PDB file of C-alpha atoms in Angstrom:
ATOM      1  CA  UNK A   1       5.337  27.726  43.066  1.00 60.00           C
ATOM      2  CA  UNK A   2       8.186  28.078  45.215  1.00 70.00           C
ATOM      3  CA  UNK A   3       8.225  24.394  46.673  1.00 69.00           C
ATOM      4  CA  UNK A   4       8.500  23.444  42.791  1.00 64.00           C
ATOM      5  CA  UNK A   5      11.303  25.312  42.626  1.00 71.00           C
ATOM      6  CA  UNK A   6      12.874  23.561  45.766  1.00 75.00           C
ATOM      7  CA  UNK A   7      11.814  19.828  44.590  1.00 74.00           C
ATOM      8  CA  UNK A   8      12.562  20.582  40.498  1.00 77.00           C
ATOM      9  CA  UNK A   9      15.278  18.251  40.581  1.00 76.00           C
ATOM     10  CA  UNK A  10      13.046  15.564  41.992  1.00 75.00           C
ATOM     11  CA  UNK A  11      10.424  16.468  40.004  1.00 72.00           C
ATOM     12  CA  UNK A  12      12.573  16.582  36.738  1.00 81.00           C
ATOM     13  CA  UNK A  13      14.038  13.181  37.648  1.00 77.00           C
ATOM     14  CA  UNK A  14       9.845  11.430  37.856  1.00 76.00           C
ATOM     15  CA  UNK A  15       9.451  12.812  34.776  1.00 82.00           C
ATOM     16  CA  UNK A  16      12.502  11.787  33.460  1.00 75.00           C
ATOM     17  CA  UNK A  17      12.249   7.811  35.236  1.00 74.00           C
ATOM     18  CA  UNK A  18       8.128   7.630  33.862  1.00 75.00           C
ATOM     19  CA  UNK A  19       9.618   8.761  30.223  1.00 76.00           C
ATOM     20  CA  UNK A  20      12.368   5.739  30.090  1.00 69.00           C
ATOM     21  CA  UNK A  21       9.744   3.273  31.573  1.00 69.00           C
ATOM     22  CA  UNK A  22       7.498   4.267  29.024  1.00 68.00           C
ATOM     23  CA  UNK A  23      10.522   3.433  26.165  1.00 68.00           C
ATOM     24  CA  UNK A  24      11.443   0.442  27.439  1.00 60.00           C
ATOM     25  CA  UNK A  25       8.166  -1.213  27.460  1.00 64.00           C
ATOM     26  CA  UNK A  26       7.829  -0.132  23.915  1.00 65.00           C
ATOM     27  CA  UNK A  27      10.867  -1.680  23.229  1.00 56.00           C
ATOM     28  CA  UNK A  28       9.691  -4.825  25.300  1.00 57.00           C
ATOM     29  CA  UNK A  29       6.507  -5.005  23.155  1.00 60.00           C
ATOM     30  CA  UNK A  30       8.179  -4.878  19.871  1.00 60.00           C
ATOM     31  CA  UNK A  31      10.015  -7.945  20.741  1.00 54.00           C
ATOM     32  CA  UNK A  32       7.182 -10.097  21.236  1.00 52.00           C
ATOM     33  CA  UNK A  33       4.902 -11.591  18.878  1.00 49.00           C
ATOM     34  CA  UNK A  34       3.483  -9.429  16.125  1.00 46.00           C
ATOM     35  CA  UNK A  35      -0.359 -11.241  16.599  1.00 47.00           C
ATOM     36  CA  UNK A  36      -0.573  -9.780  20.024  1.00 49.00           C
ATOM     37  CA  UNK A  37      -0.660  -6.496  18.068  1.00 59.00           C
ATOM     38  CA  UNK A  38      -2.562  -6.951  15.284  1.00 70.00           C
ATOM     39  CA  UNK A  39      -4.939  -5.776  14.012  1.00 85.00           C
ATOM     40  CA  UNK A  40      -4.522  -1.969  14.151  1.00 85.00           C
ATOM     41  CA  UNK A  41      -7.627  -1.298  13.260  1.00 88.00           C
ATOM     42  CA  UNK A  42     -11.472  -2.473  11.716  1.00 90.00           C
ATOM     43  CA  UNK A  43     -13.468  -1.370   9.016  1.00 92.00           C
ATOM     44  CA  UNK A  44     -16.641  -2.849   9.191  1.00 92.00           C
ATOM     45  CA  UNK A  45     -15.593  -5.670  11.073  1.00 92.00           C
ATOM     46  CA  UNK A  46     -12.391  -6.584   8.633  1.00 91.00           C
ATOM     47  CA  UNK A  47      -9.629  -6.069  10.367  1.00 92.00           C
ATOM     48  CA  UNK A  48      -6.322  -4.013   8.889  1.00 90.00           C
ATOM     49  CA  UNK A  49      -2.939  -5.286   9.531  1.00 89.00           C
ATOM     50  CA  UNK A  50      -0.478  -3.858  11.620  1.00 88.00           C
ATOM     51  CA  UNK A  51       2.370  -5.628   9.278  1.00 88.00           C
ATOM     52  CA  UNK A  52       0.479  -4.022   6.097  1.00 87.00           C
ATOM     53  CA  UNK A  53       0.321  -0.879   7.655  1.00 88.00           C
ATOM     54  CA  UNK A  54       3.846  -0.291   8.670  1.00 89.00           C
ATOM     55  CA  UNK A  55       5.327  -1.720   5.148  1.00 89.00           C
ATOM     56  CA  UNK A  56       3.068   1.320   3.521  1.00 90.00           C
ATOM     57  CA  UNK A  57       4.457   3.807   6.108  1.00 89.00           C
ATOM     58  CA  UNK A  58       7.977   2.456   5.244  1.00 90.00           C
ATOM     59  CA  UNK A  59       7.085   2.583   1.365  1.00 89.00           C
ATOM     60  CA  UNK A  60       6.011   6.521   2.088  1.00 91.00           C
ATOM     61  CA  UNK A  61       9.368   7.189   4.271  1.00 91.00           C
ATOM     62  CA  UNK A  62      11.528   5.788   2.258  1.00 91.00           C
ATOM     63  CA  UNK A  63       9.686   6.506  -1.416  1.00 88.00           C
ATOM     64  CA  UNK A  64       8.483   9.830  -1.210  1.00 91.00           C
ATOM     65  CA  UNK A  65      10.628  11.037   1.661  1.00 93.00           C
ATOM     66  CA  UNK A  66       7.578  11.406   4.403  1.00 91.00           C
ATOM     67  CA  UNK A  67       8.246  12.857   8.183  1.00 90.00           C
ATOM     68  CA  UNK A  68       7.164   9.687  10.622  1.00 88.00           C
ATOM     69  CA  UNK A  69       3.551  12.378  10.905  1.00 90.00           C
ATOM     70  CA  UNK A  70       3.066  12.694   7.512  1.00 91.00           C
ATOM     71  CA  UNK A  71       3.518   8.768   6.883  1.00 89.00           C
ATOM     72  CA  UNK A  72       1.229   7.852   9.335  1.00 90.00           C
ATOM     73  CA  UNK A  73      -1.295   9.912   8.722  1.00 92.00           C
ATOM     74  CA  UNK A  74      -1.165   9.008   4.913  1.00 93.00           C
ATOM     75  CA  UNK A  75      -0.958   5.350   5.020  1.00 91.00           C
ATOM     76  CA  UNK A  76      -4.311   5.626   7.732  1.00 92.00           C
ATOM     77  CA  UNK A  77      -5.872   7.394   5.644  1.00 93.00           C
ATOM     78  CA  UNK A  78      -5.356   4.855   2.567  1.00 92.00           C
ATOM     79  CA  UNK A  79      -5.736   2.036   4.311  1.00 92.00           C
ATOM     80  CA  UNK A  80      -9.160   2.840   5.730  1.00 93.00           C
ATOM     81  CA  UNK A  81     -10.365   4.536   2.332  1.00 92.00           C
ATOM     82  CA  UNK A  82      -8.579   1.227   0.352  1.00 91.00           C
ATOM     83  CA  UNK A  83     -10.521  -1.535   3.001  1.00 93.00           C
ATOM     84  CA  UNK A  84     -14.081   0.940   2.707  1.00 94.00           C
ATOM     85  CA  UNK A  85     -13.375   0.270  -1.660  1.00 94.00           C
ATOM     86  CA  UNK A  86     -12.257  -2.933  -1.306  1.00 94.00           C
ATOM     87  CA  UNK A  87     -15.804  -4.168   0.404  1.00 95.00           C
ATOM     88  CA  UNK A  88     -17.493  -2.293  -1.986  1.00 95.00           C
ATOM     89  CA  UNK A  89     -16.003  -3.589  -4.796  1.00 96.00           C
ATOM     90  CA  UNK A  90     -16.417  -7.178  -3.481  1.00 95.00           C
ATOM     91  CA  UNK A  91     -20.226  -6.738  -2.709  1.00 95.00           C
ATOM     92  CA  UNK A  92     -20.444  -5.209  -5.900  1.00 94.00           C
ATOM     93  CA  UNK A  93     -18.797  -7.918  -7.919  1.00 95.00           C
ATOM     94  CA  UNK A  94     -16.657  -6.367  -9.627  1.00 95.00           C
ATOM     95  CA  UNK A  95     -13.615  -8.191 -11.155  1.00 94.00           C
ATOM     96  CA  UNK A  96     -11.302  -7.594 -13.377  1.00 93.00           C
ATOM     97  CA  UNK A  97      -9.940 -10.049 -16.386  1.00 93.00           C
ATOM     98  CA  UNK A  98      -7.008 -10.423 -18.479  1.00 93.00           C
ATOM     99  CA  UNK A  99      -8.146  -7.848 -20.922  1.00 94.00           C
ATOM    100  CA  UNK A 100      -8.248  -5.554 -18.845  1.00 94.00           C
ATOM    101  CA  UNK A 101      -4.766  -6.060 -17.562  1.00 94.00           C
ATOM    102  CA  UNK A 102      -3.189  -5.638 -20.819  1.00 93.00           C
ATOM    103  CA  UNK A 103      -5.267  -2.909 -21.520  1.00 94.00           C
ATOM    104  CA  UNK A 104      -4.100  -1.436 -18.630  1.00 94.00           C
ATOM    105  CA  UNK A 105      -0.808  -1.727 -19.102  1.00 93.00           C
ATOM    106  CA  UNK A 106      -1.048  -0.716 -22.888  1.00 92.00           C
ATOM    107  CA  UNK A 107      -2.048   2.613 -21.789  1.00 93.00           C
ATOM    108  CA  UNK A 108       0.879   2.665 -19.046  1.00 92.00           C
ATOM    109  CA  UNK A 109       3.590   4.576 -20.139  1.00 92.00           C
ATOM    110  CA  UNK A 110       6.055   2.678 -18.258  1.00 90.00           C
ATOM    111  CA  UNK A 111       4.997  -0.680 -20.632  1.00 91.00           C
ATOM    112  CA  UNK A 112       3.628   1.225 -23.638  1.00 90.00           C
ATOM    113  CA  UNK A 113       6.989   3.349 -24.217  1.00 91.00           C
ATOM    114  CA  UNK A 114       9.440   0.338 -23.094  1.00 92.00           C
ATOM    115  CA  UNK A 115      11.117  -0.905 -26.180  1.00 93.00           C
ATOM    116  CA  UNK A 116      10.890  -4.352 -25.037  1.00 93.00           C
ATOM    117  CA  UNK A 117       7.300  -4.670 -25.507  1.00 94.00           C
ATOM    118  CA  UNK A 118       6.740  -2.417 -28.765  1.00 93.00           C
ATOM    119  CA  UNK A 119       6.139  -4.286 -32.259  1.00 93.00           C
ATOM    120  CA  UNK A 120       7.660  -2.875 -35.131  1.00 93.00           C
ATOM    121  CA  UNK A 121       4.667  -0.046 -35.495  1.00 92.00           C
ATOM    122  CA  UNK A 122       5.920   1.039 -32.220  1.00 91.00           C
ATOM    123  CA  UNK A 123       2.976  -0.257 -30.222  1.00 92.00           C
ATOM    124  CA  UNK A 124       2.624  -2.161 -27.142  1.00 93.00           C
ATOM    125  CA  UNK A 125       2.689  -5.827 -27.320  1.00 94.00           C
ATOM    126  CA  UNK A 126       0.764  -8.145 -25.565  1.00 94.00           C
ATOM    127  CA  UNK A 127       2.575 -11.378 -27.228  1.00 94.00           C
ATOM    128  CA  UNK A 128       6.143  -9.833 -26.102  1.00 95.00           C
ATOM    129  CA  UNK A 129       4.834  -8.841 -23.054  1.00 95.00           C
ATOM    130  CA  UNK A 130       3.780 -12.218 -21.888  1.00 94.00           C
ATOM    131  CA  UNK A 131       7.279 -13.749 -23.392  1.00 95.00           C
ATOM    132  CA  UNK A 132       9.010 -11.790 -21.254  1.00 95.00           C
ATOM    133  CA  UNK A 133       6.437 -12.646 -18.342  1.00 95.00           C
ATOM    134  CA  UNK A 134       7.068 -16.383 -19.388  1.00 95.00           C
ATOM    135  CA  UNK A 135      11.252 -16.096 -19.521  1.00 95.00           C
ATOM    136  CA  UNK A 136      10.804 -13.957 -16.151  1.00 93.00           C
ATOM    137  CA  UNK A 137       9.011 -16.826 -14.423  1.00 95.00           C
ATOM    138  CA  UNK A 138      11.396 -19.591 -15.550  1.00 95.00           C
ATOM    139  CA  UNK A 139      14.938 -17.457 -15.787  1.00 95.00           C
ATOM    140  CA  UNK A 140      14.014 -15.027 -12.032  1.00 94.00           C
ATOM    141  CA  UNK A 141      11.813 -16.429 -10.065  1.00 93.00           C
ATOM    142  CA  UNK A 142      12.197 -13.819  -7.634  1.00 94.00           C
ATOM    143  CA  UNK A 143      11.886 -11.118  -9.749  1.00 93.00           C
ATOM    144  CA  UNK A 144       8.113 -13.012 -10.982  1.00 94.00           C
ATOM    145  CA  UNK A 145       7.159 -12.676  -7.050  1.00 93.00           C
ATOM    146  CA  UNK A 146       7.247  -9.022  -7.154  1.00 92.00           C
ATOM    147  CA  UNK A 147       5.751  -8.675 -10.702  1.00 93.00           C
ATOM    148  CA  UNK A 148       3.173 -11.012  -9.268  1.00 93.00           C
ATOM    149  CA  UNK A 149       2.821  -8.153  -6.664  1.00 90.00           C
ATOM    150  CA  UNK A 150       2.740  -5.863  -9.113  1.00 93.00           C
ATOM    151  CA  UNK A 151      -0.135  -7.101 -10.851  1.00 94.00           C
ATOM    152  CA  UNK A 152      -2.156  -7.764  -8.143  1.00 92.00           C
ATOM    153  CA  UNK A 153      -1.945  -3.768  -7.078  1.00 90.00           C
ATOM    154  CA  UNK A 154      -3.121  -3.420 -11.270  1.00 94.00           C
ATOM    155  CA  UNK A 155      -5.897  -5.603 -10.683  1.00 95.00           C
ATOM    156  CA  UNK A 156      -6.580  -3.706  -7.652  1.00 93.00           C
ATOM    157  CA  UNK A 157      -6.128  -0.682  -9.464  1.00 94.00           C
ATOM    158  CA  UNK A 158      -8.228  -1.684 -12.140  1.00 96.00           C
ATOM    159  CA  UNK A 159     -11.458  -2.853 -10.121  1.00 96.00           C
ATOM    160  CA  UNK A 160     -11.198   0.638  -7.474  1.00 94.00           C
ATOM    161  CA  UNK A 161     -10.698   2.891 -11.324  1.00 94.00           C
ATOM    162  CA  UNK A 162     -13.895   1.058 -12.666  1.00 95.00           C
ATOM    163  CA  UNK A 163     -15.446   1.203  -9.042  1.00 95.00           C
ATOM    164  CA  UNK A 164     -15.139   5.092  -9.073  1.00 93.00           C
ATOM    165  CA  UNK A 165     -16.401   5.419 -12.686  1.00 93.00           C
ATOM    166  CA  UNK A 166     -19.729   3.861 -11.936  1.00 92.00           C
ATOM    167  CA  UNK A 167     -20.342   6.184  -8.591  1.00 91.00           C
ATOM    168  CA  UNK A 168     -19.289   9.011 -11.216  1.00 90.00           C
ATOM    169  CA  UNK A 169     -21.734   7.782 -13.822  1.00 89.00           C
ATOM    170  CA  UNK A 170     -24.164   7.829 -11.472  1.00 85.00           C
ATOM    171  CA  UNK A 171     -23.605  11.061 -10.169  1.00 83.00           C
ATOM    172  CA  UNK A 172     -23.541  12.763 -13.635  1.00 78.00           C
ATOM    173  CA  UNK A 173     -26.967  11.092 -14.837  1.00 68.00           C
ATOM    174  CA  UNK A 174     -28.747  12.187 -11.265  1.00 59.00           C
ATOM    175  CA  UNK A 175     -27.952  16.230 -12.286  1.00 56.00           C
TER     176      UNK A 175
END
């Protein structure tokens, strides 16, 4: 104990020396490619992106406001539980179709109460819907790329909802 106290400044400057070496190879890392890196992980031999990964913990941080611990954990957590559905849902077959999309997005409240797409009964639209889709796509091309995003998460959405409801179905009819 008492030749620690003698050598602490030593010891205090090999911590201090092993700390920055360990930064600044992180740093040196992050500059090279991104391939060396990925993937970050595998689910049944399907690997998970390490681009995909940080984008969702950058969606949590900045969306909801998540601590760097709190995103990480959370965006693990979906993307192993979203790859585990995913394979399920594609050796299951499941798809989804158009009318389920509008379907979907009938019973959305962001589409079903936006007055763009009501009729004069106040319901959703499909026609006006898929104008505006069609004048979005010629007028914004940009904004099409992210509503093709966007409906590629509600076909997602779509097959993992009517995924779940058949391992529910056949829960209830085993009880």
């Amino acid at each position: 104990l008492g030749s620690l106290r003698k050598n602490s400044v030593v010891l205090i400057g090999v911590i201090g020396m092993a700390l920055f070496s360990f930064v600044f190879l992180d740093l040196i890392n992050r500059g090279s490619s991104s391939q060396s890196r990925d993937p970050i992980g595998i689910v049944n031999g399907e690997e998970l992106s390490i681009t995909d990964f940080q984008n969702q913990m950058d969606l949590l941080k900045k969306e909801y406001n998540f601590n760097d611990l709190q995103a990480l954990t959370t965006a693990w957590d979906e993307s192993i539980r979203g790859k585990l559905i995913e394979q399920e849902i594609n050796s299951l077959g499941i798809g989804s179709s158009v009318d389920h999309l509008e379907y979907f997005l009938s019973q959305s409240p962001s589409f079903s109460s936006d007055q763009r797409f009501l009729n004069d009964a106040g319901i959703f639209d499909v026609n006006k819907f898929s104008n505006f889709i069609a004048e979005l796509k010629e007028l914004n091309p940009q904004s099409y790329i992210q509503w093709s995003n966007q409906e590629n998460q509600f076909n997602q959405q779509i097959k993992t909802n009517t995924y779940l409801n058949l391992v529910a179905s056949g829960l209830n009819s085993t009880f």
